[in-house]
Tab-separated table of C-alpha atoms in Angstrom:
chain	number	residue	atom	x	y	z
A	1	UNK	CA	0.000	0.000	0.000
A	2	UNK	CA	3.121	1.896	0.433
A	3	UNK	CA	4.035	1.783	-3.352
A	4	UNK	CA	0.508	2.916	-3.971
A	5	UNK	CA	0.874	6.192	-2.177
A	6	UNK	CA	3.922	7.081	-3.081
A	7	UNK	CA	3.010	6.556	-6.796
A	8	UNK	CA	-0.576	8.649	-5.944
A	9	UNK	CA	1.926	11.436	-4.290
A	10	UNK	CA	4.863	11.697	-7.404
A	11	UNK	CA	1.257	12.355	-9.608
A	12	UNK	CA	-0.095	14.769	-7.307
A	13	UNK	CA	3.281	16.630	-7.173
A	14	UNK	CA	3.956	16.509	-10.988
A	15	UNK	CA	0.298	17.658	-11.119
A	16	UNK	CA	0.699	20.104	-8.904
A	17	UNK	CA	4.375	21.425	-10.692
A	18	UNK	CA	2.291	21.579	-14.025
A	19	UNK	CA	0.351	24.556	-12.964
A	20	UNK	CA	-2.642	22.278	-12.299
A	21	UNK	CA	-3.793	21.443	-15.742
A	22	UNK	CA	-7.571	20.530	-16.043
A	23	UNK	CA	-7.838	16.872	-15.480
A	24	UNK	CA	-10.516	15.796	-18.575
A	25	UNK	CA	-9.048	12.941	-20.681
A	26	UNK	CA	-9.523	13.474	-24.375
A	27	UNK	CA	-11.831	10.894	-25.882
A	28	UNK	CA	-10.626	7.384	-27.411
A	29	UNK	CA	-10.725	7.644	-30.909
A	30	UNK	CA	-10.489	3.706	-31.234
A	31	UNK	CA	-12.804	3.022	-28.033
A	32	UNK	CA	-15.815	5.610	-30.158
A	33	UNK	CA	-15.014	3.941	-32.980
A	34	UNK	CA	-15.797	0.453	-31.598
A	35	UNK	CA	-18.595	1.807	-29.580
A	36	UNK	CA	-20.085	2.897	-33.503
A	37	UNK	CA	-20.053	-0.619	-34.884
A	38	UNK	CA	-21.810	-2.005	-32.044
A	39	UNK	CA	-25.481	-2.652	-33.263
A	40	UNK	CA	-27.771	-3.214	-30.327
A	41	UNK	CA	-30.687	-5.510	-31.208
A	42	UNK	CA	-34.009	-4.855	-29.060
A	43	UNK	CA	-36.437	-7.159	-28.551
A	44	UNK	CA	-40.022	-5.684	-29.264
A	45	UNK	CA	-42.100	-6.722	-26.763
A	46	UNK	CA	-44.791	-8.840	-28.461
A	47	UNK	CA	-48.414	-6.757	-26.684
A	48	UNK	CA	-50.584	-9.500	-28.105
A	49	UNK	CA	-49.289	-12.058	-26.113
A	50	UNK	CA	-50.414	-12.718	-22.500
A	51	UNK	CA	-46.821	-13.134	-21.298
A	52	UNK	CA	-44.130	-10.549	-21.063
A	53	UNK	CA	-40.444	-11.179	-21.681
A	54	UNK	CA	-38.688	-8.789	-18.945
A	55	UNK	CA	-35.395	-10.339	-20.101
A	56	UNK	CA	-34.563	-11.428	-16.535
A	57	UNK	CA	-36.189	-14.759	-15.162
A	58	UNK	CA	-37.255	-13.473	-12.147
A	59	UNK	CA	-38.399	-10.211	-13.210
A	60	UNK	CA	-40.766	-12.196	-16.109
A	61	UNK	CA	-42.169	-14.358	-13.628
A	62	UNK	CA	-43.300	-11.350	-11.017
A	63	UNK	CA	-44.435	-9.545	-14.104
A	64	UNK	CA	-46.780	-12.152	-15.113
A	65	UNK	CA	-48.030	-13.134	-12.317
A	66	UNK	CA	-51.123	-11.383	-13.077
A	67	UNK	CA	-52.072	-10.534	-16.407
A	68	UNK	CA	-53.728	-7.284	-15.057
A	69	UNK	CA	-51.283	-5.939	-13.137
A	70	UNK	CA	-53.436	-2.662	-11.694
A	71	UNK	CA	-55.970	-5.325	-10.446
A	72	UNK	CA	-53.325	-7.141	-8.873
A	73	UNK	CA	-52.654	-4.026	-7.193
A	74	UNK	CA	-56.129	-3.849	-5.824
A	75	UNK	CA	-56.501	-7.248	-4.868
A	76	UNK	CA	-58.039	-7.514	-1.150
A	77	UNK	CA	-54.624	-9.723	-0.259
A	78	UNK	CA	-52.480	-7.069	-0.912
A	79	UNK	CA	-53.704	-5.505	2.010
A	80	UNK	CA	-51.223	-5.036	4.822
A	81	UNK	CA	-52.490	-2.112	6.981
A	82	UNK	CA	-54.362	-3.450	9.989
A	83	UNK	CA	-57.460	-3.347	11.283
A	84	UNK	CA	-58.223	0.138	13.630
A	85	UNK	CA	-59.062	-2.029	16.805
A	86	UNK	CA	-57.104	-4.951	16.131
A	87	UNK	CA	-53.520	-2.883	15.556
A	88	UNK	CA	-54.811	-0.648	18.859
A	89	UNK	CA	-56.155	-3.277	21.010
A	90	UNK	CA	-52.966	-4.029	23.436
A	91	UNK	CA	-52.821	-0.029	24.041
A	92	UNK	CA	-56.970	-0.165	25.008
A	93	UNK	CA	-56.249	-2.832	27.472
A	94	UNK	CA	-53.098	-1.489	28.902
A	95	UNK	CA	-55.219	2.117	29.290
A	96	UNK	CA	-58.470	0.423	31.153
A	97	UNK	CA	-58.211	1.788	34.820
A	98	UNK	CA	-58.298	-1.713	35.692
A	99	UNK	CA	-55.720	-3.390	33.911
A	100	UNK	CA	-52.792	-2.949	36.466
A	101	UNK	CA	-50.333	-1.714	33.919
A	102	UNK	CA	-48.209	1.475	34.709
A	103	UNK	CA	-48.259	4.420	33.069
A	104	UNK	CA	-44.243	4.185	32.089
A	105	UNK	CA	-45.269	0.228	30.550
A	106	UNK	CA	-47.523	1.798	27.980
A	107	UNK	CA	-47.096	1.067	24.405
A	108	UNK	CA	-47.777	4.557	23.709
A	109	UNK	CA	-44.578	5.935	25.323
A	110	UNK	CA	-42.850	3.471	23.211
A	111	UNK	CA	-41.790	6.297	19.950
A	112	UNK	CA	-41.741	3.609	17.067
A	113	UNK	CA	-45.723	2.840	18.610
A	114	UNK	CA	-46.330	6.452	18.383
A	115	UNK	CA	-45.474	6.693	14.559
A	116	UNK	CA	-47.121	3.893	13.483
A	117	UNK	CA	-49.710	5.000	15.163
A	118	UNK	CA	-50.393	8.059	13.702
A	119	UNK	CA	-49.822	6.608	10.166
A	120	UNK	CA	-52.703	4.088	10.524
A	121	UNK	CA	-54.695	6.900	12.134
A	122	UNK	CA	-53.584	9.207	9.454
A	123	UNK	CA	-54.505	6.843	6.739
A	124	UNK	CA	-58.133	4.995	7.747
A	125	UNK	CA	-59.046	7.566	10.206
A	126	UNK	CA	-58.449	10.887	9.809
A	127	UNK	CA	-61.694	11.894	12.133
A	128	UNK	CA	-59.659	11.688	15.417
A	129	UNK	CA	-57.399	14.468	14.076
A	130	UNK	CA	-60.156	16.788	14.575
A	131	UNK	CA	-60.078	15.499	18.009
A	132	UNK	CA	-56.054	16.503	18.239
A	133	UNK	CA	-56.932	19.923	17.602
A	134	UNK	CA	-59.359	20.761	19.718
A	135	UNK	CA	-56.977	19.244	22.260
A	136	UNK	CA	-54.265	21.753	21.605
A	137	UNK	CA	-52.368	21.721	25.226
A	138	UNK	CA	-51.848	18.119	25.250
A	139	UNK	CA	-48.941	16.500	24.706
A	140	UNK	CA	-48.870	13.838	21.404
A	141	UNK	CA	-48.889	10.811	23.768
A	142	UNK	CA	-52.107	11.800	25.975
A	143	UNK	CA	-53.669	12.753	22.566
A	144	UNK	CA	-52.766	9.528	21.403
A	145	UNK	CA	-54.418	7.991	24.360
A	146	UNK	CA	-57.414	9.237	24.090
A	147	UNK	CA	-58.232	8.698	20.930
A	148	UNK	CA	-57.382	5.136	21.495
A	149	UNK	CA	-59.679	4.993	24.568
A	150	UNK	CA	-62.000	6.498	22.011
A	151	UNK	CA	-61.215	3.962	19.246
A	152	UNK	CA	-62.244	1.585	22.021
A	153	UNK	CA	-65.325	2.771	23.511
A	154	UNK	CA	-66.528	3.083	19.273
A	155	UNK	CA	-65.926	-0.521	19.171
A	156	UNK	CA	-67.103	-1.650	22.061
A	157	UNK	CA	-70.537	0.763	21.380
A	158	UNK	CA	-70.968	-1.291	17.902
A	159	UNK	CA	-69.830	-4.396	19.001
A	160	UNK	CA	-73.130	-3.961	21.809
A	161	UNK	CA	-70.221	-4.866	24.839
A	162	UNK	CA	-71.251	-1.900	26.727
């Protein structure tokens, strides 16, 4: 590694002697000359046919999974965002008077709890925001509460377990 810096340092210095000269190469004559008698052949995709050639294996096979790709999209599986009540329904329990948990054990002092939180919220029920605002001198974590002891006393109303 020696031999390396040393030979880095005599190009720096005679660099550096030359008045330093602008360090863009001139092109490759030979090199753009090559690179002009390469012919590229592209496939045309074939948009009659049910199956797509991504010209990668893999990438073919997730393409054509589905032959409609923007219902695949829609499909009810590809649903990952939980449930309001069933993603909230440790912090409801933890937040009944009588559950025997301590305040400092909550899952909503935990931070990552907090964000996801508020992006489930944020995306299926943007309702309890209203409820944020009209709760101004709160802090994000007793607003948070309450709307889950909210979110729980909604369910528990239409679920008749009142």
């Amino acid at each position: 590694s020696s031999g390396i810096n040393a030979e880095y340092g005599e190009k720096w210095s005679k660099w550096k002697n030359e008045g330093c000269p602008a360090l863009s190469k001139s092109p490759d004559k030979t090199l753009q000359a090559k690179q002009k008698n390469l012919k590229r052949t592209v496939k045309a995709m074939d948009l009659s046919s049910e199956k797509f050639d991504m010209c990668n294996q893999t990438l073919s096979d997730l393409w054509n999974i589905c032959p409609d790709n923007l219902a695949a999209c829609q499909d009810s599986n590809r649903k990952f965002t939980p449930e309001t009540f069933k993603f909230f329904e440790d912090a409801i329990e933890q937040l009944e008077p009588d559950s025997g948990v301590e305040k400092e054990y909550y899952l909503t002092n935990e931070t990552a709890f907090v964000w996801r939180s508020l992006r489930l919220l944020a995306r299926q029920s943007v309702p309890y925001f209203q409820h944020i605002q009209n709760t101004k001198n709160l802090t994000l974590t007793d607003n948070l509460q309450n709307i889950i002891m909210l979110i729980g006393k909604e369910y528990k109303k239409e679920n008749g377990m009142e």
